[in-house]
mmCIF file of C-alpha atoms and ligand atoms in Angstrom:
data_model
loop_
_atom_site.group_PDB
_atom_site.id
_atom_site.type_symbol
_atom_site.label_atom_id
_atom_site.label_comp_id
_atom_site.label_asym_id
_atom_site.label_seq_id
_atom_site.Cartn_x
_atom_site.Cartn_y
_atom_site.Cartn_z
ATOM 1 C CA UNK A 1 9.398 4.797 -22.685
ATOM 2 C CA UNK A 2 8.228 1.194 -21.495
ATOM 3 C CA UNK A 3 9.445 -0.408 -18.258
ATOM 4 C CA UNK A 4 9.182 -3.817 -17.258
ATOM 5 C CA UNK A 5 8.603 -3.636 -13.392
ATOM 6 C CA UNK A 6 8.856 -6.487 -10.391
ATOM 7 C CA UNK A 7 7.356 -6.388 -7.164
ATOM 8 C CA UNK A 8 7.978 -9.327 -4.664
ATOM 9 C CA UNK A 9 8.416 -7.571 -1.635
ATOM 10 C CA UNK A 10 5.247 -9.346 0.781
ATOM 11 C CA UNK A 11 2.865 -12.180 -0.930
ATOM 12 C CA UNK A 12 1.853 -10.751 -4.249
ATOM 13 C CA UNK A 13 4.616 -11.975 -7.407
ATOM 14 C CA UNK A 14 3.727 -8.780 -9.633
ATOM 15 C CA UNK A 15 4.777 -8.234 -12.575
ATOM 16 C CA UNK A 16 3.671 -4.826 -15.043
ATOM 17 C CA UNK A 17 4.901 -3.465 -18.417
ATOM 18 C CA UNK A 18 4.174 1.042 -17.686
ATOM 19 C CA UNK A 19 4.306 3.418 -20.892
ATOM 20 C CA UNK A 20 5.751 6.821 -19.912
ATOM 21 C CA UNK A 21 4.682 6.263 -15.804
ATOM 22 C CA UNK A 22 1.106 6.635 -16.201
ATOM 23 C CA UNK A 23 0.148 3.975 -19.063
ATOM 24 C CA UNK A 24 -0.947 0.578 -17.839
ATOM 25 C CA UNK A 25 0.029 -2.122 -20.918
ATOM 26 C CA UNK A 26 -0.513 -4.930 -18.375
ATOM 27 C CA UNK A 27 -0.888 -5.358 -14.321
ATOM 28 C CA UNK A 28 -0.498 -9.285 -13.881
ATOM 29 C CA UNK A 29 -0.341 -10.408 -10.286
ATOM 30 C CA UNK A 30 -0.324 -14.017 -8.693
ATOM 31 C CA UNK A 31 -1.994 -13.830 -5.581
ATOM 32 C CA UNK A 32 -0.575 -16.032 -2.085
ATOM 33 C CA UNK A 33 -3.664 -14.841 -0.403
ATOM 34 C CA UNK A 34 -5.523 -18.346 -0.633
ATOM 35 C CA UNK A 35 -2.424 -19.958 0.633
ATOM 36 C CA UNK A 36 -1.661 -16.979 3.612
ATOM 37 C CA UNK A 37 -5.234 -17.524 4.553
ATOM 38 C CA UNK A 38 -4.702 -21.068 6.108
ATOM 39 C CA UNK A 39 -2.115 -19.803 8.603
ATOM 40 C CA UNK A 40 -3.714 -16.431 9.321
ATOM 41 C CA UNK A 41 -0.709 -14.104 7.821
ATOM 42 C CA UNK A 42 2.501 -14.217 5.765
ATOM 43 C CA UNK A 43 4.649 -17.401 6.372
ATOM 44 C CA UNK A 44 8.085 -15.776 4.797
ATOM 45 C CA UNK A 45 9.586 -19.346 3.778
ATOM 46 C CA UNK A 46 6.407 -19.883 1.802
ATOM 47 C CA UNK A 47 6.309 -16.474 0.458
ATOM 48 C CA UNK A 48 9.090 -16.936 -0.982
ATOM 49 C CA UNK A 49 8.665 -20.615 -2.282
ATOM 50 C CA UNK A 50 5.577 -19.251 -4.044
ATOM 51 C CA UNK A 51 7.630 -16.798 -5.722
ATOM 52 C CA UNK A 52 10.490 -18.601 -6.779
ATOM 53 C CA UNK A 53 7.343 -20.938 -8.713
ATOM 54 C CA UNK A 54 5.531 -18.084 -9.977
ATOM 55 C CA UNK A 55 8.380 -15.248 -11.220
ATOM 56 C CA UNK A 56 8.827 -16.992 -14.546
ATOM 57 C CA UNK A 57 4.831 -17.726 -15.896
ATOM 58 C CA UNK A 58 4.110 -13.988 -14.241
ATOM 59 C CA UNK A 59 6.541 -12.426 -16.074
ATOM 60 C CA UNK A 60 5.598 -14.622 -19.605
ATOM 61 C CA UNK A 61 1.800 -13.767 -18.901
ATOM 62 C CA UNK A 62 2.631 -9.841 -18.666
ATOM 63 C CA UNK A 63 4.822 -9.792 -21.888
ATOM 64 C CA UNK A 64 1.987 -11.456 -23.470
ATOM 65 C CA UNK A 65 -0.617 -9.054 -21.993
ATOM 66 C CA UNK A 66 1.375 -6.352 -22.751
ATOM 67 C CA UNK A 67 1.616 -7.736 -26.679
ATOM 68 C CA UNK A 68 5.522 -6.536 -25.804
ATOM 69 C CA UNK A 69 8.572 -8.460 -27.020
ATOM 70 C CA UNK A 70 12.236 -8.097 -24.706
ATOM 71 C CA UNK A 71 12.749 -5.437 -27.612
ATOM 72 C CA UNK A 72 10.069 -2.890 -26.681
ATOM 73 C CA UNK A 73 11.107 -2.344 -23.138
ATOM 74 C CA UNK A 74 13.369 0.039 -22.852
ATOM 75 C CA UNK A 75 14.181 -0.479 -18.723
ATOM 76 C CA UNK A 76 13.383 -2.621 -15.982
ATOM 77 C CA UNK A 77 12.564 -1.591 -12.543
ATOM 78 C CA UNK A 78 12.733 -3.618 -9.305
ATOM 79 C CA UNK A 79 11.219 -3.319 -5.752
ATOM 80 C CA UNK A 80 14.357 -3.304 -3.734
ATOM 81 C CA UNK A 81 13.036 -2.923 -0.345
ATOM 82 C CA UNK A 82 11.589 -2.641 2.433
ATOM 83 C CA UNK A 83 9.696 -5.882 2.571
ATOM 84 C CA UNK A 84 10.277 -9.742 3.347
ATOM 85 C CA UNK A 85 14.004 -10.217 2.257
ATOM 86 C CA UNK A 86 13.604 -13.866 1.056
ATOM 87 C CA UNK A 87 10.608 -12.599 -1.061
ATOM 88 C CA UNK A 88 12.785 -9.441 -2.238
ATOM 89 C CA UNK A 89 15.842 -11.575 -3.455
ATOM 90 C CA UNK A 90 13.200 -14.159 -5.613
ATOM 91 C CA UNK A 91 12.626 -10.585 -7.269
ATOM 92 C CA UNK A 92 16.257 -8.348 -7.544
ATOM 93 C CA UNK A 93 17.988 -11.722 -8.542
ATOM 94 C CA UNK A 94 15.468 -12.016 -11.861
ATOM 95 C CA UNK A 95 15.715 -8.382 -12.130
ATOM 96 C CA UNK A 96 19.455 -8.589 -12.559
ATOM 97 C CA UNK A 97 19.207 -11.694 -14.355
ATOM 98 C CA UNK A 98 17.612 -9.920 -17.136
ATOM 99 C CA UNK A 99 19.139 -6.718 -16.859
ATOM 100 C CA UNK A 100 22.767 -8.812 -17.396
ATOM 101 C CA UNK A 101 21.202 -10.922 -20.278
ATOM 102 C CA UNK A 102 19.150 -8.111 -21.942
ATOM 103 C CA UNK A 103 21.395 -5.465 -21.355
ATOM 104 C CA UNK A 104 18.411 -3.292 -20.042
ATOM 105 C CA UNK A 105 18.928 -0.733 -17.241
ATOM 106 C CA UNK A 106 17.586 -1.673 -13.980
ATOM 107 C CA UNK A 107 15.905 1.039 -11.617
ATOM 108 C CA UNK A 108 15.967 0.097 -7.989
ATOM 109 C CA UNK A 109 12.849 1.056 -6.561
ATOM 110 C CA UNK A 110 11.757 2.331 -2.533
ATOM 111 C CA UNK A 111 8.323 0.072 -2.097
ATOM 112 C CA UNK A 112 6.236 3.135 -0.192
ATOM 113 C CA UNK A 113 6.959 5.086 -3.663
ATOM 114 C CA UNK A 114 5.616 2.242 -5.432
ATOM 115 C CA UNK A 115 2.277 3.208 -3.520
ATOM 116 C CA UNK A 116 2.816 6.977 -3.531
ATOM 117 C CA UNK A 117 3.230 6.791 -7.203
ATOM 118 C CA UNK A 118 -0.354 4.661 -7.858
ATOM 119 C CA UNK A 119 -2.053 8.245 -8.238
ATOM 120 C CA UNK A 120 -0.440 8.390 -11.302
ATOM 121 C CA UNK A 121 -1.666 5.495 -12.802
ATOM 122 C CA UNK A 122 -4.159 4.990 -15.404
ATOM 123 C CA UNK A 123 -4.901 8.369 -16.821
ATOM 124 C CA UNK A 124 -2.875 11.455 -18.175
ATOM 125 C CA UNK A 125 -4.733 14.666 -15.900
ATOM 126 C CA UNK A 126 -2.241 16.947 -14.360
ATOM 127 C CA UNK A 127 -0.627 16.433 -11.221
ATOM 128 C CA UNK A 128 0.061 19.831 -9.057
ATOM 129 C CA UNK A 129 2.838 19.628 -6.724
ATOM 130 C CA UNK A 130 2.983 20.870 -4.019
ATOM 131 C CA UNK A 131 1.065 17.871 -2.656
ATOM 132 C CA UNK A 132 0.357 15.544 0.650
ATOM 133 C CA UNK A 133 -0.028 11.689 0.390
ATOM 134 C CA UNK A 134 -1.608 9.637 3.401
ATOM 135 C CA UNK A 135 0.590 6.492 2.792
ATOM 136 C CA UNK A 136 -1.866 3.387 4.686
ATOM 137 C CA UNK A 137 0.083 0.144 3.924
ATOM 138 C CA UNK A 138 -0.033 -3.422 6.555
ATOM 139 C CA UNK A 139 3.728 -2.428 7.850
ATOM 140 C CA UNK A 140 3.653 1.431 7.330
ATOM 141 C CA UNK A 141 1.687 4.987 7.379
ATOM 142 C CA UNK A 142 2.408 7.985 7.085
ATOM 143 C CA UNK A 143 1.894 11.761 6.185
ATOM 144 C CA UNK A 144 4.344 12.881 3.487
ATOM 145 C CA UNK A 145 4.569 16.120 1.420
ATOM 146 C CA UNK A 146 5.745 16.089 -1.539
ATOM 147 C CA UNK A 147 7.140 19.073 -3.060
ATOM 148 C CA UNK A 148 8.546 17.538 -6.706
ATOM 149 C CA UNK A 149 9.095 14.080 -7.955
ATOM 150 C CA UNK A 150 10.620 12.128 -5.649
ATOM 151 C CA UNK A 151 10.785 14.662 -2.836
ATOM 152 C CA UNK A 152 9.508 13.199 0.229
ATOM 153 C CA UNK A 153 9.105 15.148 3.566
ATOM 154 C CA UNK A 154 8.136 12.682 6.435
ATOM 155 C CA UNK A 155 5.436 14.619 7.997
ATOM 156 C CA UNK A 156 3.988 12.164 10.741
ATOM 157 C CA UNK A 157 4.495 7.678 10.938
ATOM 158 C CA UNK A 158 3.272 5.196 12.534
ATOM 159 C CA UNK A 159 4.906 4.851 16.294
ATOM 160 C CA UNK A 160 3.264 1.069 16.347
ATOM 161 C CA UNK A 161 1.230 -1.082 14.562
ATOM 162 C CA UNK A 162 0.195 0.265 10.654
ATOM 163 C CA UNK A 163 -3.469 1.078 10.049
ATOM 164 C CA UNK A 164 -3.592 -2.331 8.079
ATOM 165 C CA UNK A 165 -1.820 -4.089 10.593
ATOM 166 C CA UNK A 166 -4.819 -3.043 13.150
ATOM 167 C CA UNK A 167 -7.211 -4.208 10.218
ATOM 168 C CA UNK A 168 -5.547 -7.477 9.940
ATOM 169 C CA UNK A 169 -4.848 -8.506 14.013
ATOM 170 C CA UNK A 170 -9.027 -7.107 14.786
ATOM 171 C CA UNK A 171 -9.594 -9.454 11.991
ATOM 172 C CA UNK A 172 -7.691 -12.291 13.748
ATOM 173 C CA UNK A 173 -8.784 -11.456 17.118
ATOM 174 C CA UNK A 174 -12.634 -11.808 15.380
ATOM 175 C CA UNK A 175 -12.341 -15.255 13.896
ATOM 176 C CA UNK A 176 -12.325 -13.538 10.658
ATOM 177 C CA UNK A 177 -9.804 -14.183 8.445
ATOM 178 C CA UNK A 178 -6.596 -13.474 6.801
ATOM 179 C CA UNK A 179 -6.095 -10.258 5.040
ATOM 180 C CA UNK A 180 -8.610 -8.207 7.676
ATOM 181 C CA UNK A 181 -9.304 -4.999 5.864
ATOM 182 C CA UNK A 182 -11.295 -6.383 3.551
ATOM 183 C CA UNK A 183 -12.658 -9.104 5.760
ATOM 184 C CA UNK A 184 -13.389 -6.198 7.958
ATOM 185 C CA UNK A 185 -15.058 -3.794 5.865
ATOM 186 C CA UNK A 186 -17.753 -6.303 4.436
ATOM 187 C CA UNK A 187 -18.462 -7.496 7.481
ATOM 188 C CA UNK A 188 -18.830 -3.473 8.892
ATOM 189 C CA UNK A 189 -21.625 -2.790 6.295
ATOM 190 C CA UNK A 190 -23.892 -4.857 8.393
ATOM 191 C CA UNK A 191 -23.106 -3.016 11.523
ATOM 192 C CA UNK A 192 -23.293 0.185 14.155
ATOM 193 C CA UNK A 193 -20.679 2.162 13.963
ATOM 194 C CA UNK A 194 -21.663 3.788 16.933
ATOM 195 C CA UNK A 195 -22.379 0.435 18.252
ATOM 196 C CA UNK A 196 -18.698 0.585 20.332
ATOM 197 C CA UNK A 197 -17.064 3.835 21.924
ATOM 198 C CA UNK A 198 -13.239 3.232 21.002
ATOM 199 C CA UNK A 199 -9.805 5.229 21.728
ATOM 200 C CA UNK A 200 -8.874 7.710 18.321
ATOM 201 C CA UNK A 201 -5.128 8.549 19.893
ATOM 202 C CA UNK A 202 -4.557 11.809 17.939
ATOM 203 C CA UNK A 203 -1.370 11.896 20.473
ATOM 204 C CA UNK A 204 0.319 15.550 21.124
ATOM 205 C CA UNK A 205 -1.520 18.382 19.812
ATOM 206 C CA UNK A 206 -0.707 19.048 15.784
ATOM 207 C CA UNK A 207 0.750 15.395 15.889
ATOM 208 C CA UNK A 208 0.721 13.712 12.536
ATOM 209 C CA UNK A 209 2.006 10.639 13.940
ATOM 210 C CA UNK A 210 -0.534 7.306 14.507
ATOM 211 C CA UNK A 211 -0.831 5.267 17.090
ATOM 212 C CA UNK A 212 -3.411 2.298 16.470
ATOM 213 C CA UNK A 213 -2.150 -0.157 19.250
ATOM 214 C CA UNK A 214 -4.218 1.164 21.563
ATOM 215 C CA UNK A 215 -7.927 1.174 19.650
ATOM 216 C CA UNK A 216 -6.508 -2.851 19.027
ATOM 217 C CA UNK A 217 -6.327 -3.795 22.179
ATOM 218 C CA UNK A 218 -9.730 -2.074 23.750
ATOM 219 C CA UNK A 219 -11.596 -4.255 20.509
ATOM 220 C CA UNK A 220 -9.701 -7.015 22.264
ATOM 221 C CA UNK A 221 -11.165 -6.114 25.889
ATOM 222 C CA UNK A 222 -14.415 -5.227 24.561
ATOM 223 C CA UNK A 223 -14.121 -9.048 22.796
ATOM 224 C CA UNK A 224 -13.069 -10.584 26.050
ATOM 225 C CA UNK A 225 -15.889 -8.869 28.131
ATOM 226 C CA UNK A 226 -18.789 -10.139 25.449
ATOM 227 C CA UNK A 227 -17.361 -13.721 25.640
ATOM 228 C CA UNK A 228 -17.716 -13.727 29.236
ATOM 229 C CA UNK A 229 -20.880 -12.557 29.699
ATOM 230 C CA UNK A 230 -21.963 -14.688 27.023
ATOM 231 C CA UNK A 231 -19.779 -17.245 28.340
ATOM 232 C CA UNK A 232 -18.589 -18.065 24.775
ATOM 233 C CA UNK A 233 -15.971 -21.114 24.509
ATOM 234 C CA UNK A 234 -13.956 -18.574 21.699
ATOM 235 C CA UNK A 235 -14.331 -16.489 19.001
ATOM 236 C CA UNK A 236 -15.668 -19.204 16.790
ATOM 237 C CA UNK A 237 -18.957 -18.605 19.370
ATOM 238 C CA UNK A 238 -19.481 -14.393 18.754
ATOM 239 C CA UNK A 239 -22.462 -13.880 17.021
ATOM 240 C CA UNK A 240 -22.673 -12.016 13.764
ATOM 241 C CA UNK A 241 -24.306 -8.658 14.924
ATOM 242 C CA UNK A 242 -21.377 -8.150 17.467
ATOM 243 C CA UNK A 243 -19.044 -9.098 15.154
ATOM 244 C CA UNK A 244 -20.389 -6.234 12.765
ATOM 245 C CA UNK A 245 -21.142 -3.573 14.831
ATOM 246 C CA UNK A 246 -17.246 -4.424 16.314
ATOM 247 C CA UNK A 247 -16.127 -4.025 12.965
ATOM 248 C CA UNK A 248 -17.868 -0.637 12.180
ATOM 249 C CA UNK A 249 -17.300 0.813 15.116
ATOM 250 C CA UNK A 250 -13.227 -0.148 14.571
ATOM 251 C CA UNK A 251 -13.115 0.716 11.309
ATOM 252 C CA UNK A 252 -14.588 4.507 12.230
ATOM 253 C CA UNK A 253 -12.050 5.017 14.950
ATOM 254 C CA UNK A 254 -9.162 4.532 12.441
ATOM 255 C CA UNK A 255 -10.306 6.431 9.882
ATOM 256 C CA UNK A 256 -11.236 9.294 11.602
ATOM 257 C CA UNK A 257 -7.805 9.667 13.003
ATOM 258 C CA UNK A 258 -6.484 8.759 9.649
ATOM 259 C CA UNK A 259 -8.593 11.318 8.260
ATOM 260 C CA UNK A 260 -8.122 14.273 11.100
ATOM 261 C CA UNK A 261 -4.424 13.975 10.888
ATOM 262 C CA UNK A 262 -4.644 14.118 7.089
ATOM 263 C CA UNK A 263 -6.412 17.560 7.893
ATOM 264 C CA UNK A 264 -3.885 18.752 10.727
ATOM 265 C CA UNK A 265 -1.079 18.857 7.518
ATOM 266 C CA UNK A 266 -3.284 20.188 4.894
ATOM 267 C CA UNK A 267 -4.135 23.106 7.707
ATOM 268 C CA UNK A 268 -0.251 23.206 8.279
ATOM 269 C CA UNK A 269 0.262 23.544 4.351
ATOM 270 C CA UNK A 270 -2.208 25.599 2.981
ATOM 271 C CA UNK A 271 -0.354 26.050 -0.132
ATOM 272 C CA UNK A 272 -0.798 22.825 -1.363
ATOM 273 C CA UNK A 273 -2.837 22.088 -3.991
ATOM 274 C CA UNK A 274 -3.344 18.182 -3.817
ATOM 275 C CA UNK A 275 -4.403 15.652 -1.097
ATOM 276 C CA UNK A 276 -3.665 11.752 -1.874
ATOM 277 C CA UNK A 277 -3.722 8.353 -0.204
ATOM 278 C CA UNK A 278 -2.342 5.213 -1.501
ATOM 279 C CA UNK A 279 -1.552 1.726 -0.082
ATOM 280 C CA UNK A 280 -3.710 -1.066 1.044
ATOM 281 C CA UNK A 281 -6.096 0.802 2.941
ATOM 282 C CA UNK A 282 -6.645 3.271 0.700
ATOM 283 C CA UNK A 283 -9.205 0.482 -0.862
ATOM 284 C CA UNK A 284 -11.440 1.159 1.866
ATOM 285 C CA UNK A 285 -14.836 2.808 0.795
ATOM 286 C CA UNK A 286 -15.154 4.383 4.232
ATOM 287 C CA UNK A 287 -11.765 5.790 4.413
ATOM 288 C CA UNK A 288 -12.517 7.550 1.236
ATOM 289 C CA UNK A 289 -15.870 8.648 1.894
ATOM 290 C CA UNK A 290 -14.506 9.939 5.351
ATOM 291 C CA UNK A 291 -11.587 11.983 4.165
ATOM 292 C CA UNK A 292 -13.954 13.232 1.670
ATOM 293 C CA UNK A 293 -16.337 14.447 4.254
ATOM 294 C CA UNK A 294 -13.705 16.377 6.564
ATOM 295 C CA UNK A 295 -11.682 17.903 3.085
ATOM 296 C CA UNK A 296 -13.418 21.352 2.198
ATOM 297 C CA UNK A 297 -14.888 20.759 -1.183
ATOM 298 C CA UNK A 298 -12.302 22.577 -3.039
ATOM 299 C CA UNK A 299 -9.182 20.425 -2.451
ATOM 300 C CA UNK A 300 -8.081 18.013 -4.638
ATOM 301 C CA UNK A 301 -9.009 14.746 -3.514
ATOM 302 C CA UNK A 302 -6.641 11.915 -5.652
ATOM 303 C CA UNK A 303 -7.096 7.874 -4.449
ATOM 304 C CA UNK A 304 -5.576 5.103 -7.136
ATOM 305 C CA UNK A 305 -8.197 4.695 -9.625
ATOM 306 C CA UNK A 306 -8.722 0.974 -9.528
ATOM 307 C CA UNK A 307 -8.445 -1.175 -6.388
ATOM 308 C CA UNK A 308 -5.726 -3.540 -7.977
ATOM 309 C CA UNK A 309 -3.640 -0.114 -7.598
ATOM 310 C CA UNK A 310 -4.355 0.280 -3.691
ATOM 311 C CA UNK A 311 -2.839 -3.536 -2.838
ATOM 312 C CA UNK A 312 0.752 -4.384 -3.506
ATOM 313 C CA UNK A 313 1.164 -4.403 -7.712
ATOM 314 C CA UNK A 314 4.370 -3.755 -10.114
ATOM 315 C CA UNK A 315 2.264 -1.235 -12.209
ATOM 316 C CA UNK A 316 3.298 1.499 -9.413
ATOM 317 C CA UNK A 317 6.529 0.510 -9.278
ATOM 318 C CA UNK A 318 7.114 0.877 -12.900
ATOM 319 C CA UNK A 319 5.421 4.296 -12.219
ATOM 320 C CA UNK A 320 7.897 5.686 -9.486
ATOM 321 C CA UNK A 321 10.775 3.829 -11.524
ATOM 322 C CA UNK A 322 9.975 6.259 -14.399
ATOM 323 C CA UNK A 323 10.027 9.740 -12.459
ATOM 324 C CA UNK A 324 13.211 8.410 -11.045
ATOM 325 C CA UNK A 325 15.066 7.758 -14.233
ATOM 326 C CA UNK A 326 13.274 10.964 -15.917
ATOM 327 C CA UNK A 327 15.379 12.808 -12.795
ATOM 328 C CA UNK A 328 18.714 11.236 -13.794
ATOM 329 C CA UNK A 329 18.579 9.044 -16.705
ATOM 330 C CA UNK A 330 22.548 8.314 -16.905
ATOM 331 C CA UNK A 331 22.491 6.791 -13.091
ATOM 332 C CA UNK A 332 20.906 3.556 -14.714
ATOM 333 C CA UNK A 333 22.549 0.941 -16.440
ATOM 334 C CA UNK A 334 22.563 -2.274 -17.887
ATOM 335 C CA UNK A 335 24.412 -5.364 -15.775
ATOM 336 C CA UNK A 336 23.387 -4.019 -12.979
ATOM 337 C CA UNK A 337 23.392 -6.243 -9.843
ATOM 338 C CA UNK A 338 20.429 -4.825 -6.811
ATOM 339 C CA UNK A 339 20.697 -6.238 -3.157
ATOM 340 C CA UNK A 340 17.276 -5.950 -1.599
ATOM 341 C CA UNK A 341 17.494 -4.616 1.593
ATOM 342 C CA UNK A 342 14.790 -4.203 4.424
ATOM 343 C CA UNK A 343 15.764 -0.522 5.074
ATOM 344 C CA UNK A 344 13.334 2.071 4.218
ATOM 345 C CA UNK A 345 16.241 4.327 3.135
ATOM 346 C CA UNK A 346 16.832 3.551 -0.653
ATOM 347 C CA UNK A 347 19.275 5.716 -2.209
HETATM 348 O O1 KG4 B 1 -0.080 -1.809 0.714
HETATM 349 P P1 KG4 B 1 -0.375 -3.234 0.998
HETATM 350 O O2 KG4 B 1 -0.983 -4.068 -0.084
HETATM 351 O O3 KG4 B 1 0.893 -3.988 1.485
HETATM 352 C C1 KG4 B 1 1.923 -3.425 2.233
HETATM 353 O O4 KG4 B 1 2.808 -2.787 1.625
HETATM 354 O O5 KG4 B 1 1.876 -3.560 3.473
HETATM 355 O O6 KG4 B 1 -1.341 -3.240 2.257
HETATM 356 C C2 KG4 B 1 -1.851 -4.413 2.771
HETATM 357 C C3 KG4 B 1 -2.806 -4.037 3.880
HETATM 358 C C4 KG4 B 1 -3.313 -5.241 4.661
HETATM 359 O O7 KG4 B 1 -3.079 -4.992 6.018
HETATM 360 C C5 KG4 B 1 -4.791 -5.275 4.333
HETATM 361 O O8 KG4 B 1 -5.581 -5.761 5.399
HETATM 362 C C6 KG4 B 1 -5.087 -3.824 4.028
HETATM 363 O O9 KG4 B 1 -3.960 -3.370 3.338
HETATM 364 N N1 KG4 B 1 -6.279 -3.663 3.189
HETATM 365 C C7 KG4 B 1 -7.390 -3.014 3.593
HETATM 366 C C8 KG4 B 1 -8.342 -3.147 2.540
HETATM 367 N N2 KG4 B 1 -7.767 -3.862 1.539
HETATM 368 C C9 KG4 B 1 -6.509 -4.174 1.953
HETATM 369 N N3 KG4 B 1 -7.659 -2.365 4.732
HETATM 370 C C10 KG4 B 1 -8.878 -1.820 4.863
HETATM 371 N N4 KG4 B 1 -9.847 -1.915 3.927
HETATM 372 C C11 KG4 B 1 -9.623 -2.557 2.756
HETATM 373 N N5 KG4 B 1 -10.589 -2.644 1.844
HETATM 374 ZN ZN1 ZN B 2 2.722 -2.383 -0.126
#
């Protein structure tokens, strides 16, 4: 089964054709990030501008990649929310657009199963439920088992700002750029990472909730103290070994707790017999080497197997749009009209 799948939910216009969930004929993305970068962070209007100028060629460019015609796909799938509503609607309006003209079913799609469903991507090896997925997005994180396709058990979330939120305002707060985490990272290969003593809130004991407002704001004091004994006009003025060993020393402190609380379910659910993480941050080298140094050697380790699968893309949409119509195939039709909605609830 091929699915034509959308994603416009942020600052990425992503379009993918999947085979059967796992097969990736084509991944095409158009990238706002040089345009985001000028402003420091997501400008909805623009966002969506971008989109509205981009939908059509990304779409064209994916068919071709794909070497699929309108008759080959079978279904469409959509991101329907959560996300930036007037980049959502650029989206569910083509969606439906084709679904009407095409008369192709159209499978709403929940954006955090987008990312959940990554691990599938790219190769055919056997996936053992029961399994836990560290979900480490810019607006959301969180601990979820999963028992069976689609069956999501909200373990522990973030109670303020998302692990890649942190990445991106320490970024901002160092004069480095717009997206942080991987601003961050290259610039943390240079430094200490023992260089700083931050906060890791692991919160009440056996919490698998995150808290990462706190470790934000003591990089901010520990900023503020270095430019005045420096005396440093702003952050333009911090010097490049700070800088570094600020970033290691950041990075560290979030994923270790990312990491321990990962560990506090798997201890909780002994019976399960895979551990993944997906989302934005799950491109970070030291987030992976980390969680593989606290996991006993004999669990199941699973991140997306290419980077372009971490970041927002439509190939893991397509992906979670095919285990939902595999669960209930008659639900989705053609003509079908989506709202996108903000809401993490998606029915
Ligand atoms: O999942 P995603 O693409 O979008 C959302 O659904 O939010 O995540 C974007 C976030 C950004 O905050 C970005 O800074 C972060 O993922 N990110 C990273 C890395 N690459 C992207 N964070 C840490 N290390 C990275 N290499
Ligand atoms: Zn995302």
């Amino acid at each position: 089964m091929k699915i034509l799948s959308i994603e416009t939910s942020c600052d990425e216009t992503a379009c993918a054709v999947i085979e059967d969930g796992r097969k990736v004929l084509a991944n095409t993305i158009a990238s706002q990030i040089d345009i985001h970068a000028k402003t420091g962070g997501v400008v909805p209007e623009v966002a969506a501008r971008e989109h509205v100028l981009k939908m059509i060629p990304v779409l064209d460019e994916c068919l071709e990649e794909a070497e699929c015609s309108w008759d080959d796909i079978d279904a469409l799938a959509i991101t329907r929310g959560p996300g930036l509503i007037s980049s959502l609607i650029i989206g569910t309006e083509t969606a439906n657009v084709i679904s009407y003209v095409k008369e192709k079913p159209l499978i709403p799609v929940q954006h955090i199963t987008g990312h959940i469903y990554s691990n599938w991507l790219g190769h055919d090896e056997e996936i053992k439920f029961p399994l836990l997925v560290l979900t480490v997005s810019g607006g959301h994180n969180e601990i979820i088992l999963m028992r069976d396709h689609h069956h999501f058990e909200v373990l522990g979330e973030s109670r303020d700002d998302a692990a890649g939120e942190a990445f991106d305002k320490v970024a901002r707060i160092l004069g480095l750029g717009y997206p942080g985490g991987p601003i961050i990272s290259k610039v943390a290969l240079d430094g200490d990472s023992s260089a700083y003593s931050l906060p890791q809130a692991m919160l009440e004991k056996g919490s698998m909730d995150f808290s990462f407002s706190g470790l934000k704001t003591a990089v901010l004091n520990e900023v503020k103290r270095y430019g005045s004994e420096k005396g440093l006009k702003d952050e333009s003025e911090i010097d490049d070994k700070f800088k570094a060993d600020i970033a290691a020393s950041f990075q560290e402190a979030v994923n270790e707790v990312l990491a321990k609380k990962l560990l506090i379910a798997y201890e909780k659910y002994p019976e399960v017999k895979e551990v993944h993480i997906a989302g934005g941050v799950s491109a970070n080298t030291r987030l992976r080497e980390i969680v593989k140094e606290v996991f006993p050697d004999d669990v199941k380790l699973r991140c997306p197997g290419k980077i372009s699968f971490c970041t927002d893309n439509a190939a893991m949409i397509g992906a979670s749009a095919y285990y939902l119509y595999k669960l209930d195939p008659g639900k989705y039709l053609p003509k079908t009209n989506i709202t996108p909605t903000t809401s993490f609830e998606i029915g």
